[in-house]
Coordinates of C-alpha atoms (C1' of nucleotides) in Angstrom, one line a residue:
Chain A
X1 CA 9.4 32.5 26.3
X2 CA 6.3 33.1 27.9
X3 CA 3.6 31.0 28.7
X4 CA 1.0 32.4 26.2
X5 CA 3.8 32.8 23.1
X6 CA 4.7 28.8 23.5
X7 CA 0.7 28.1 23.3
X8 CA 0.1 30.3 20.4
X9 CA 3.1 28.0 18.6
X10 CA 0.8 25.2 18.7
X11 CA -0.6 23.8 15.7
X12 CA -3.4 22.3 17.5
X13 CA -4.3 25.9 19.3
X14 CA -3.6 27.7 16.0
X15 CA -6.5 30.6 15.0
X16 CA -8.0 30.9 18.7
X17 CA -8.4 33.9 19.9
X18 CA -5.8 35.4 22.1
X19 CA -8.5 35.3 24.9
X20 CA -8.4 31.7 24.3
X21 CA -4.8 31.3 24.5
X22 CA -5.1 32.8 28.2
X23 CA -7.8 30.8 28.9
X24 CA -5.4 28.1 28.1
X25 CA -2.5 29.6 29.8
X26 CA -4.6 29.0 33.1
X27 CA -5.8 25.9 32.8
X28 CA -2.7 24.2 31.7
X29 CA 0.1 22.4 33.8
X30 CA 3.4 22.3 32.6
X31 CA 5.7 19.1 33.6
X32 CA 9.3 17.9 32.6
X33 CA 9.9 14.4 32.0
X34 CA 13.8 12.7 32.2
X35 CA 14.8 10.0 29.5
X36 CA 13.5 7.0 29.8
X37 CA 10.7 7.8 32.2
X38 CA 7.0 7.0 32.0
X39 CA 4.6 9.8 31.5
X40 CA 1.4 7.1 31.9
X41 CA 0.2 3.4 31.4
X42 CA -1.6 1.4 29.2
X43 CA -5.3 1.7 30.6
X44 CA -4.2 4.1 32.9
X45 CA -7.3 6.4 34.1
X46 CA -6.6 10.0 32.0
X47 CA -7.9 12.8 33.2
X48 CA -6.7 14.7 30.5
X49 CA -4.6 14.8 27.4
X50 CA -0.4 16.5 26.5
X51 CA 1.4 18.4 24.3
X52 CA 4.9 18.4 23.5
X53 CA 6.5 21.3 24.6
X54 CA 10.3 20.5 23.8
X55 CA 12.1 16.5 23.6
X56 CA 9.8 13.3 22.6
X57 CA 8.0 10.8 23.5
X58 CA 7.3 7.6 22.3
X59 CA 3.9 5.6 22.0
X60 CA 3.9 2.2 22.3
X61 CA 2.5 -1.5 23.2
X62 CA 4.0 -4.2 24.7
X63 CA 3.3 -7.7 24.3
X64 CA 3.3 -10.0 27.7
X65 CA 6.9 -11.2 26.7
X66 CA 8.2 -7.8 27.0
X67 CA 8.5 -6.8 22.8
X68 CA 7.4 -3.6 22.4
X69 CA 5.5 -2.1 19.5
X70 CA 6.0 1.6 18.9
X71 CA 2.8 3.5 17.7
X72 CA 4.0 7.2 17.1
X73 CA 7.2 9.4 18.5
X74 CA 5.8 13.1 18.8
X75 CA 8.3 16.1 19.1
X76 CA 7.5 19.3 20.0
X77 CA 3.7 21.3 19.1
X78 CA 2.0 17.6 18.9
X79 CA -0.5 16.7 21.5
X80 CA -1.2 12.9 22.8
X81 CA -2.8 11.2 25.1
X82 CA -6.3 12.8 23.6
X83 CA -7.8 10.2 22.6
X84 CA -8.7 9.1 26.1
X85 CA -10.3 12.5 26.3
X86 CA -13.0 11.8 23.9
X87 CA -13.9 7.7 24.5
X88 CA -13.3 5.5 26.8
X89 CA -11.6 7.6 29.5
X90 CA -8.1 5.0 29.8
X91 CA -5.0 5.5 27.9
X92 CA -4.7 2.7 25.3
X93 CA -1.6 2.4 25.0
X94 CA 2.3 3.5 27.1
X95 CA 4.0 6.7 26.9
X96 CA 7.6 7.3 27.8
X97 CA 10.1 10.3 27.1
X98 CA 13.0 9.5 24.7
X99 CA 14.9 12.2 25.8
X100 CA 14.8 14.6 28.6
X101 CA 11.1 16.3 28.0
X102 CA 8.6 19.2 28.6
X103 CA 4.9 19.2 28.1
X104 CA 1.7 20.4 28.8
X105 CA -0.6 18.6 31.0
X106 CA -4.6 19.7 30.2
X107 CA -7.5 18.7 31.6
X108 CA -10.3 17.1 29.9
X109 CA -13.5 18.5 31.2
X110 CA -11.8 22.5 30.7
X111 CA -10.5 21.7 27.2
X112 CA -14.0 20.1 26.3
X113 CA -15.2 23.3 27.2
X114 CA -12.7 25.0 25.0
X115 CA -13.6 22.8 22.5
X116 CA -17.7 23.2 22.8
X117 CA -17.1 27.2 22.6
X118 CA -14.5 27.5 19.7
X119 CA -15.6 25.7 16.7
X120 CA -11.9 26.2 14.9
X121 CA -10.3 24.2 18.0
X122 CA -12.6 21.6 17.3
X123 CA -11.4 21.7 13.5
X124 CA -7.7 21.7 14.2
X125 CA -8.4 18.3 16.3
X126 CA -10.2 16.9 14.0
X127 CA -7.7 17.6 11.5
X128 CA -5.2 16.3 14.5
X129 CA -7.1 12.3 14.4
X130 CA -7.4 12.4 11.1
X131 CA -3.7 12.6 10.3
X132 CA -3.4 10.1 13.3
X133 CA -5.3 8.0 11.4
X134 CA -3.6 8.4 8.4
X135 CA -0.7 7.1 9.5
X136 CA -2.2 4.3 11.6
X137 CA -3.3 3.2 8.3
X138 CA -0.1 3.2 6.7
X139 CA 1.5 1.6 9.7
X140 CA -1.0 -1.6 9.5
X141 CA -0.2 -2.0 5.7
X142 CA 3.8 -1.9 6.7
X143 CA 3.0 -4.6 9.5
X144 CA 0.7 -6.5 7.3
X145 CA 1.2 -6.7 3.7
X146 CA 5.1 -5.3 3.6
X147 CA 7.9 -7.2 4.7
X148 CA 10.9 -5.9 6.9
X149 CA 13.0 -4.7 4.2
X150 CA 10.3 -3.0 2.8
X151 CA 9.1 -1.3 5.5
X152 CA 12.9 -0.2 6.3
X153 CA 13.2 1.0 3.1
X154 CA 9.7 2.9 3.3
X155 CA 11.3 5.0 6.6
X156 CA 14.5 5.7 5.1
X157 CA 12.5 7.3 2.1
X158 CA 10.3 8.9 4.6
X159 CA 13.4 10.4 7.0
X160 CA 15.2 11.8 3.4
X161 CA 11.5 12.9 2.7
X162 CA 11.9 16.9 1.3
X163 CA 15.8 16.9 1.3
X164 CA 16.0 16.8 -2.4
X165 CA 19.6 16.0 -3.9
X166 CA 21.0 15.0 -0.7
X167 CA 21.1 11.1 0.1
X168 CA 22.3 11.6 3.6
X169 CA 20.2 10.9 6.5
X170 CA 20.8 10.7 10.1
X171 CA 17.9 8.1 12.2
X172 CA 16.9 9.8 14.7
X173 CA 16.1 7.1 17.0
X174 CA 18.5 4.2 17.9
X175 CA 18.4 1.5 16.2
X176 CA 16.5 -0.8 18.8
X177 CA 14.2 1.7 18.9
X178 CA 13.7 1.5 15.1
X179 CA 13.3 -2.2 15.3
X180 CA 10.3 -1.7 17.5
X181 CA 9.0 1.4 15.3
X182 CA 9.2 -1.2 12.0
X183 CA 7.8 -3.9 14.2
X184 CA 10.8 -6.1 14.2
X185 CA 13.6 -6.9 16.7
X186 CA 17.1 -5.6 17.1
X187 CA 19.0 -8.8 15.1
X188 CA 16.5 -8.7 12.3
X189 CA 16.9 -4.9 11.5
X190 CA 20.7 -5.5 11.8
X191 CA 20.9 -8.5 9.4
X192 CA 18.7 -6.0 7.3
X193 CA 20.9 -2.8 7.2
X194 CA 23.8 -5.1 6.4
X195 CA 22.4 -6.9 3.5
X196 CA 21.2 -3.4 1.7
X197 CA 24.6 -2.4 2.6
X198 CA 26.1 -5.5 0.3
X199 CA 23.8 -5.0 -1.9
X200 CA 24.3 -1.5 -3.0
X201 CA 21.4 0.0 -1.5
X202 CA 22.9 1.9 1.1
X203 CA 26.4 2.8 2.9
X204 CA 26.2 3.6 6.7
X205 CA 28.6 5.8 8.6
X206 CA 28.7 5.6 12.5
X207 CA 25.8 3.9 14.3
X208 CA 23.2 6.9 13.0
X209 CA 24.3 8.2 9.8
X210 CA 23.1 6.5 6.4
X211 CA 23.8 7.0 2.7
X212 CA 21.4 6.4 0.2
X213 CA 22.9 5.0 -2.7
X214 CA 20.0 3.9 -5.0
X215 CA 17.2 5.6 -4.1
X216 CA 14.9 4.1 -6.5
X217 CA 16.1 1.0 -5.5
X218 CA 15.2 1.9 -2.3
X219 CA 11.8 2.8 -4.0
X220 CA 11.0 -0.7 -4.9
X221 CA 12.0 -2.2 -2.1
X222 CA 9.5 -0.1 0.1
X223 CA 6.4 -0.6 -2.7
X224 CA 7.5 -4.4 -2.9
X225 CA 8.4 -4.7 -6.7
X226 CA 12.0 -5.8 -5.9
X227 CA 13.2 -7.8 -2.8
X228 CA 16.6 -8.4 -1.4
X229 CA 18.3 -11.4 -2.8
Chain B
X1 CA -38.9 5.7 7.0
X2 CA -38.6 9.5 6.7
X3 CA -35.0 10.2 5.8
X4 CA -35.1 12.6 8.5
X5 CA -35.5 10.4 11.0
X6 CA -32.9 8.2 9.5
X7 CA -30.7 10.6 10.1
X8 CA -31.5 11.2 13.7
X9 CA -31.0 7.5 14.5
X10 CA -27.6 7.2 13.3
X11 CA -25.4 8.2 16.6
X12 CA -22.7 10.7 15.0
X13 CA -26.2 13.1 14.4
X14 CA -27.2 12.2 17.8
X15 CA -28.3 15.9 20.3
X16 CA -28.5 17.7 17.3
X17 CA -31.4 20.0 17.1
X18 CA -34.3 19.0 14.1
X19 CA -33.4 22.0 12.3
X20 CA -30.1 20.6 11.6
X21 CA -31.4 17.1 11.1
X22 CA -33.6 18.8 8.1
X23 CA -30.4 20.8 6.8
X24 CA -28.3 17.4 6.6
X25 CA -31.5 15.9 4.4
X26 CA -31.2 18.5 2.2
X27 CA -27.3 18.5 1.3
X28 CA -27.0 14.6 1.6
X29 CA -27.4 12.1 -1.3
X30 CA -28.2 8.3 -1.4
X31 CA -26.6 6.0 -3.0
X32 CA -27.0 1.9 -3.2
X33 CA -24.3 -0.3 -3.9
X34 CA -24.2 -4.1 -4.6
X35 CA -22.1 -6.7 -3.0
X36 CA -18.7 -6.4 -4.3
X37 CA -19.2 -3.4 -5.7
X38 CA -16.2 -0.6 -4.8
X39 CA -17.3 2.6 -3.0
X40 CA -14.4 4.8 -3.7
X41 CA -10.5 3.4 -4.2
X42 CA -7.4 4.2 -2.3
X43 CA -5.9 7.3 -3.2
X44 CA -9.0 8.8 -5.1
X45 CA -9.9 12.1 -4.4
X46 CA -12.8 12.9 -1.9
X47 CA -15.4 15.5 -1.9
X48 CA -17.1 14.3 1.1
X49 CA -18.1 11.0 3.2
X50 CA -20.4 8.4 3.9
X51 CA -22.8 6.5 6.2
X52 CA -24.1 3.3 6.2
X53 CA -27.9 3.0 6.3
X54 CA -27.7 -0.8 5.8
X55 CA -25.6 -3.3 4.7
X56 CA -21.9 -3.7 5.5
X57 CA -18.9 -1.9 4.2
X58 CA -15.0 -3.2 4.2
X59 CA -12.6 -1.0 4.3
X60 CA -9.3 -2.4 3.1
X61 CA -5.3 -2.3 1.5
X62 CA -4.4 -4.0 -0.9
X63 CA -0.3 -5.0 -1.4
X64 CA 0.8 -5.0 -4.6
X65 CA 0.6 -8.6 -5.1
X66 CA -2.8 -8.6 -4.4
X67 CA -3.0 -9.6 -0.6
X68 CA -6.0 -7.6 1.3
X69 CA -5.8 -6.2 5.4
X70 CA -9.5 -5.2 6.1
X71 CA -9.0 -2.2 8.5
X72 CA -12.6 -1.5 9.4
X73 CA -15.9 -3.0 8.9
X74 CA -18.7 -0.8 9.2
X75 CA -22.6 -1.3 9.5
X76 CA -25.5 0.6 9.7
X77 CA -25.0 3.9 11.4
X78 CA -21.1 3.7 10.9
X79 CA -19.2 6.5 9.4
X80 CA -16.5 5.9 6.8
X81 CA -14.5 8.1 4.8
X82 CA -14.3 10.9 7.2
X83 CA -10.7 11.2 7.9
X84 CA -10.4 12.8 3.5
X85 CA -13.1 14.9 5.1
X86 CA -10.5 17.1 7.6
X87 CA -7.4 16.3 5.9
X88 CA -5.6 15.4 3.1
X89 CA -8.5 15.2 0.4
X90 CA -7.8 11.4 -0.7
X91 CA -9.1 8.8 1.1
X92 CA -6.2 6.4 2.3
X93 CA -7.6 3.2 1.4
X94 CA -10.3 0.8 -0.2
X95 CA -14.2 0.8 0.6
X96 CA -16.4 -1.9 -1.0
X97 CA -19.7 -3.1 -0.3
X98 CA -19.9 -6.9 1.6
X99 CA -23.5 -7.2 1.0
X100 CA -26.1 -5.1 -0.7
X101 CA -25.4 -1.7 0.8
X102 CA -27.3 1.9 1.0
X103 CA -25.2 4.8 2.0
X104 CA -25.6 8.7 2.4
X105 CA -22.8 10.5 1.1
X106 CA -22.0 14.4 2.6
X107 CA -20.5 16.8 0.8
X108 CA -17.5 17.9 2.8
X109 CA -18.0 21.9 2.6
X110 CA -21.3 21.2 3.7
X111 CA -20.8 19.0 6.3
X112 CA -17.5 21.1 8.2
X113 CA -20.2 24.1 8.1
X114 CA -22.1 22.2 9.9
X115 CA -19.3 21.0 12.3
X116 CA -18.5 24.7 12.8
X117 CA -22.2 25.8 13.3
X118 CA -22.8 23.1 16.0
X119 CA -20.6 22.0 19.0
X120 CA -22.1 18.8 19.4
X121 CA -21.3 17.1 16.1
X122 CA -17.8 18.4 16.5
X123 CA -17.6 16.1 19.7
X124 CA -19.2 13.5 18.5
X125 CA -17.3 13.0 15.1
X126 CA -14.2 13.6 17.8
X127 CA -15.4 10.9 19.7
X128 CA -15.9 8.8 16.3
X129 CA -12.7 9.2 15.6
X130 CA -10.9 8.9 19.0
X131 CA -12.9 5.5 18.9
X132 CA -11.2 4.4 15.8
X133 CA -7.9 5.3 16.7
X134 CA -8.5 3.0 19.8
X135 CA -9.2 0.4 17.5
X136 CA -6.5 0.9 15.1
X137 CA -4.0 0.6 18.3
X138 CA -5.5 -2.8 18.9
X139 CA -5.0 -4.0 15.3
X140 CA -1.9 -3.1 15.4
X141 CA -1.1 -4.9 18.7
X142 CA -2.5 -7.7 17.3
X143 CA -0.6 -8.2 14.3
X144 CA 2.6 -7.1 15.8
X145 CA 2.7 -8.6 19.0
X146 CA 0.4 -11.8 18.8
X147 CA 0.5 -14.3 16.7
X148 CA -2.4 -16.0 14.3
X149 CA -4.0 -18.4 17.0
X150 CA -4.0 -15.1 19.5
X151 CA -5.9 -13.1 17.2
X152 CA -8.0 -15.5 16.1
X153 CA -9.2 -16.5 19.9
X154 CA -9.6 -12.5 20.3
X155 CA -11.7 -12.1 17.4
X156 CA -13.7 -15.2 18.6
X157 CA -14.3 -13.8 21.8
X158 CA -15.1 -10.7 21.0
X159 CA -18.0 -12.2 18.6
X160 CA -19.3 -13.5 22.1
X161 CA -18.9 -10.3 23.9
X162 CA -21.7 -9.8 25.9
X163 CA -23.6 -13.0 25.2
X164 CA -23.2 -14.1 28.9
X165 CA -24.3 -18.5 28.8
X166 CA -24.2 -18.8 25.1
X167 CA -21.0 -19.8 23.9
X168 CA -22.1 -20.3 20.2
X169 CA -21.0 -17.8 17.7
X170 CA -21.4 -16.8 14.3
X171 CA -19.0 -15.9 11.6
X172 CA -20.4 -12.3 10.2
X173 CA -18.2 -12.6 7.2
X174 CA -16.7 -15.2 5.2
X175 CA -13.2 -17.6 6.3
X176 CA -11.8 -15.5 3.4
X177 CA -12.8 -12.3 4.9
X178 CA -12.0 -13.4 8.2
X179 CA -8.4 -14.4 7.4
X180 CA -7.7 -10.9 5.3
X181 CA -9.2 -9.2 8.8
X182 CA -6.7 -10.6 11.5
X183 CA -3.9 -10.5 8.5
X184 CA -3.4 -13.4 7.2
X185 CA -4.4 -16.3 4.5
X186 CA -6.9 -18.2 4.4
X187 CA -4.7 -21.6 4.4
X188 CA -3.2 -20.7 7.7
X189 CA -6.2 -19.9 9.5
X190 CA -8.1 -22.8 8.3
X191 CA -5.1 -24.7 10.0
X192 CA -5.3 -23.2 13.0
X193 CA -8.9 -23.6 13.4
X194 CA -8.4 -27.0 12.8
X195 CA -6.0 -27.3 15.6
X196 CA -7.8 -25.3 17.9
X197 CA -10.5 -27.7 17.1
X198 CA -8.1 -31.1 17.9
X199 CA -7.4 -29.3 20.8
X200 CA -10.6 -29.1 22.1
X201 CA -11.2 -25.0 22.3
X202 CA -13.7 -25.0 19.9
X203 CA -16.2 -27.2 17.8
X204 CA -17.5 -26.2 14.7
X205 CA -20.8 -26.9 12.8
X206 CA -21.3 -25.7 9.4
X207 CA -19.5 -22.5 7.9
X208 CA -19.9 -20.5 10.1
X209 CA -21.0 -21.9 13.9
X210 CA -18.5 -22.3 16.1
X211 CA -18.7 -23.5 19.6
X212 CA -16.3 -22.0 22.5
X213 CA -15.7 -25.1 24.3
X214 CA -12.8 -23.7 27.0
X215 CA -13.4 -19.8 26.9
X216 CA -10.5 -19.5 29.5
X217 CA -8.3 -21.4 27.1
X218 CA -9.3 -18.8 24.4
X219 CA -8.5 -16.1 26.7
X220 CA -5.1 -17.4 27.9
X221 CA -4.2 -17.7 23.9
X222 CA -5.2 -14.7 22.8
X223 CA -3.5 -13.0 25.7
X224 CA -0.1 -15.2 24.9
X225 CA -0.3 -16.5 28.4
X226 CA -0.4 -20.0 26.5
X227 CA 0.1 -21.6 23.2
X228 CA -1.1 -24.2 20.6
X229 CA 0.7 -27.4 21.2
Chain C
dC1 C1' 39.8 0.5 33.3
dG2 C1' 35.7 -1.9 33.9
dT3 C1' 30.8 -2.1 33.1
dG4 C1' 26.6 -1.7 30.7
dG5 C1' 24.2 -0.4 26.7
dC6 C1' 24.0 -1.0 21.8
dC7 C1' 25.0 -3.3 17.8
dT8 C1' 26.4 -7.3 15.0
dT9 C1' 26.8 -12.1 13.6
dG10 C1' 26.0 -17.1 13.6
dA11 C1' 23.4 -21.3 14.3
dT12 C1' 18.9 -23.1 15.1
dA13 C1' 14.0 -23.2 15.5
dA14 C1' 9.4 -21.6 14.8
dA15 C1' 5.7 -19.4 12.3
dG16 C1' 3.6 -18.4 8.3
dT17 C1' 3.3 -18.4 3.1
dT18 C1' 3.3 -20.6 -1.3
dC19 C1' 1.9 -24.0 -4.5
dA20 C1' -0.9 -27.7 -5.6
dA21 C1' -4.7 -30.6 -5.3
dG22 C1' -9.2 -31.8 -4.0
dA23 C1' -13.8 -31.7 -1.4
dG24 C1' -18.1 -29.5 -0.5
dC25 C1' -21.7 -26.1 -1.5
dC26 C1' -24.7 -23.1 -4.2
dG27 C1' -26.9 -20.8 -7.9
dT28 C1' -27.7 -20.7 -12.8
dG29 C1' -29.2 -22.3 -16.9
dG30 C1' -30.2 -26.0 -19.8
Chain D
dC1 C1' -34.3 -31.4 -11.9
dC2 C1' -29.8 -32.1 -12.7
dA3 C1' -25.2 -30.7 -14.2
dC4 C1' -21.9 -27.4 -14.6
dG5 C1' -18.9 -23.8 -13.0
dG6 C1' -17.4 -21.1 -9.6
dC7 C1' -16.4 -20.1 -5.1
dT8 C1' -15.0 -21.3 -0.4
dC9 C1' -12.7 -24.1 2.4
dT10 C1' -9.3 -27.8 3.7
dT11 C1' -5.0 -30.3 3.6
dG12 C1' -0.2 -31.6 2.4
dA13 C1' 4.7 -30.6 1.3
dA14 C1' 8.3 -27.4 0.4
dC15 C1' 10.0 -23.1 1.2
dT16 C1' 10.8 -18.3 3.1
dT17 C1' 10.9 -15.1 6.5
dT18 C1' 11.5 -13.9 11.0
dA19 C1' 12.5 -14.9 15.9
dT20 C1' 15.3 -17.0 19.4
dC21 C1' 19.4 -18.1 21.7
dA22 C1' 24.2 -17.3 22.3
dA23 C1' 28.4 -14.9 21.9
dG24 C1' 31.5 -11.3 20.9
dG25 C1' 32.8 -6.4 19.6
dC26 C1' 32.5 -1.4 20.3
dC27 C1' 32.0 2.7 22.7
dA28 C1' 30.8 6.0 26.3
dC29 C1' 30.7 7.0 31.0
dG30 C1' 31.6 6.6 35.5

DNA sequence: CGTGGCCTTGATAAAGTTCAAGAGCCGTGG
DNA sequence: CCACGGCTCTTGAACTTTATCAAGGCCACG
């Protein structure tokens, strides 16, 4: 695909003008990332922001004993690393690809520019935090007010979001990596999974696959009416 | 004061030219609210957002058996609501009022013509938010990868931030409050500032004084280079 | 066929919450 | 001016949840 095409697929870049899209085109650096490596640091100097091209990449924190808090995985069309291009100039947190990844590399003083001249690109970032925000909010009531079985619950619910009538659904990270996305550790998540499983609420098939059994058992679980015995 | 000039002191309105000061006096209102009185509720619907002129503002979830996590507390010249503003049309948590509390509230229509129209409150509401996101990222490190007494000595040095000498500093909201903002109760944290006291880290006197006695100690906890005995 | 990553399970320990009771403080109204 | 009621804060004991440490199974890949 060319260049311009793949930039015009991007939410964030959505309603520019095709001018703009070249504009882009020029200014932007495209780089591939292998699983497991790190695209930048915690308090890393940025000198400008990504978007996902193809693969993932996860966001995360780690605490000085090495446990790792995942913020957000972005796949492909979602942009990170901008919030160092409007304050504070470091990263705040890790990145590193999940899987073998492309993205876009842009820098900050050229896509301010962008941003000063087209009012709709600063619009569609707005739009961009706020939804960032959104879910930051909804990942500090997990962590703080919800338990781990709740907040498991809450992402299988999520993952079998919009696939109504079927009650299969494949996790599309591995489980340690889910422990660190529900802000738990391997064991825990594992002595969790097993105890919905004897309970009813779920039946799991291989490592990744997981049926829902009672979804609005599930339900409770995840809104904290009902608990595990 | 003019309301006009109110408006051009509070840092989101900041380069913008009079004219647009004068346009924001027309289409905003004013509203007063008294401590403990709610602002909006999670999940109601939003026609636009606020700022606070003075007082204080918590921002907060609530779990279903009634425990609070303040996300934000905002004072005078503070944004809140904003993120209903750009997406989603519901604001995503509680806003109350900690102390007698005057706010403008902006229509949203009104306000993202405005955005569109001027270049520099696009980047500074950009900027807001990026700001926020940073801070979300550190409340979530902090209640997933530090325990109570390391968020506690983080929120007590960051009271003291900049007061270089003085090592005396002053609870801005109630224990309560306090214990609801670092996600907890206010059982436990009254324990651990007891033992933080026995410990020798701090001293208190009164409510609300505390005394940093070994601000290296503090910084060690709240780092988790070292713990309560 | 062996090695390493991922996952599971058990025993133990630590951190935090719950429940209960009581002390201190403050403003209101008699 | 004092007493009452309510709120905040503290402390203790029991309990719950989660983490830690240790070991073993499974599977894919070289």
């Amino acid at each position: 695909m060319k260049m311009v095409d793949q930039i015009a697929a991007i939410p964030l870049f959505r309603g520019l003008a095709r001018k703009q899209h070249e504009d882009l085109a020029m200014i932007l650096m495209e780089q591939v990332f292998k699983r497991g490596n790190s695209i930048f640091f915690d308090g890393d100097e940025a000198s400008g922001f990504y978007v996902v091209v193809s693969g993932r990449v996860k966001i995360f924190k780690l605490s000085p004993e090495g446990k790792e808090q995942i913020l957000h995985i972005f796949g492909p069309g979602e942009p990170f690393g901008e919030v160092a291009v409007f304050t504070g100039r470091r990263f705040p947190a890790n990145a590193e690809a999940l899987e073998e990844t492309r993205v876009f590399f842009i820098l900050r003083a050229a896509f301010v520019d962008l941003v000063r001249q087209d009012p709709s690109l600063a619009l569609n970032m707005l739009a961009e935090l706020s939804m960032r925000l959104r879910r930051f909010t909804l990942l500090v009531e997990n962590l703080s007010l919800k338990e781990v079985p709740g907040r498991l619950a809450a992402y299988l619910l999520y993952l079998s979001e919009g696939k109504k009538g079927i009650n299969e659904v494949v996790l599309d990270i591995s489980k340690n990596q889910l422990a660190s996305l529900l802000g738990t550790i391997p064991e825990t998540l594992s002595r969790i999974l097993a105890r919905m499983t004897r309970e009813g609420f779920i039946q799991s098939s291989g490592q990744r696959q997981i049926r829902l059994l009672d979804r609005q058992g599930l339900e409770e679980l995840a809104s904290g009416e009902r608990r595990l015995a």
